[in-house]
Amino acid sequence: MKVALFLRDKKMKAFNTKAVRVLVCSMLNDSIADLEENSIPNLNINYVSLWMLNKKVDVIYIPEEQPDAAEFFKKIDISVKTYDDIKTSSELHPFLV
């Protein structure tokens, strides 16, 4: 399973860019088997969904709930969860501290 964590990045905000940092974790037996850092330059939902399909992402974690995005991604079999859900996932929790 592949998990994408959309991170808040103060550096990118300082440069006034709309790019977002994303960590893609390949999970194996409830542990992180591989970790890849990416930057998505365009937050258009079509661009992001194509990027996630290309990366074969199964689940994304975002800072706060966005029902419209969750419904959109559900149609392409990608689950959307919030940072609050990470509290129950000990292997991902260190990325938010």
XYZ file of C-alpha atoms in Angstrom:
97
model
C 0.000 0.000 0.000
C 1.209 3.520 -0.754
C 0.357 6.449 1.468
C 0.836 10.126 0.581
C 1.220 12.746 3.322
C 0.511 16.305 2.176
C 2.684 18.460 4.438
C 2.455 22.062 5.483
C 5.710 23.712 4.540
C 6.591 27.125 5.945
C 9.489 27.511 3.508
C 7.209 27.210 0.493
C 4.799 29.725 2.011
C 7.725 32.103 2.577
C 8.505 31.954 -1.151
C 4.804 32.552 -1.856
C 4.530 29.440 -3.977
C 1.517 27.191 -4.264
C 3.652 24.054 -4.465
C 3.078 21.448 -1.774
C 5.512 18.967 -0.241
C 4.328 15.361 -0.276
C 5.875 12.288 1.315
C 4.986 9.007 -0.339
C 5.427 6.006 1.948
C 5.334 2.433 0.744
C 3.915 0.398 3.607
C 4.704 -3.271 4.224
C 3.426 -5.181 7.265
C 2.517 -1.973 9.141
C 5.994 -0.484 8.641
C 7.483 1.968 6.199
C 9.394 0.061 3.530
C 10.260 3.044 1.328
C 9.992 6.812 1.588
C 10.029 9.316 -1.242
C 9.787 13.117 -0.993
C 8.056 15.047 -3.766
C 6.841 18.525 -4.533
C 3.582 19.036 -6.393
C 3.683 22.362 -8.230
C -0.001 22.517 -9.101
C -2.880 21.893 -6.676
C -5.492 21.554 -9.392
C -7.493 18.466 -8.377
C -7.130 16.895 -11.829
C -3.348 17.354 -11.773
C -3.095 15.963 -8.232
C -5.289 12.950 -9.014
C -3.249 12.118 -12.120
C -0.043 12.463 -10.090
C -1.407 10.124 -7.390
C -2.562 7.539 -9.927
C 0.887 7.649 -11.526
C 2.501 7.088 -8.085
C -0.064 4.323 -7.325
C -1.170 6.008 -4.088
C -3.917 4.217 -2.131
C -4.445 6.644 0.772
C -3.736 10.344 1.250
C -3.502 12.290 4.497
C -4.355 15.978 4.447
C -4.335 18.596 7.262
C -8.099 19.018 7.527
C -11.245 17.359 6.266
C -12.342 18.303 2.751
C -15.561 16.407 1.865
C -15.530 17.423 -1.804
C -11.969 16.161 -2.283
C -12.768 12.939 -0.428
C -15.725 12.267 -2.727
C -13.660 13.036 -5.832
C -10.782 10.734 -4.851
C -13.150 7.976 -3.736
C -14.237 7.679 -7.384
C -10.667 6.711 -8.328
C -10.227 4.369 -5.338
C -8.046 6.674 -3.240
C -9.008 7.097 0.413
C -8.709 10.527 2.006
C -7.894 10.827 5.705
C -6.879 13.705 7.958
C -3.896 14.245 10.234
C -6.158 13.304 13.161
C -6.347 9.787 11.724
C -2.555 9.504 11.930
C -2.766 9.499 15.719
C -3.875 5.865 15.451
C -1.094 5.034 12.992
C 2.092 4.978 15.040
C 4.415 4.435 12.061
C 3.281 7.699 10.404
C 2.925 9.865 13.516
C 6.602 11.046 13.605
C 6.138 12.873 10.288
C 3.700 15.310 11.874
C 5.621 16.076 15.054
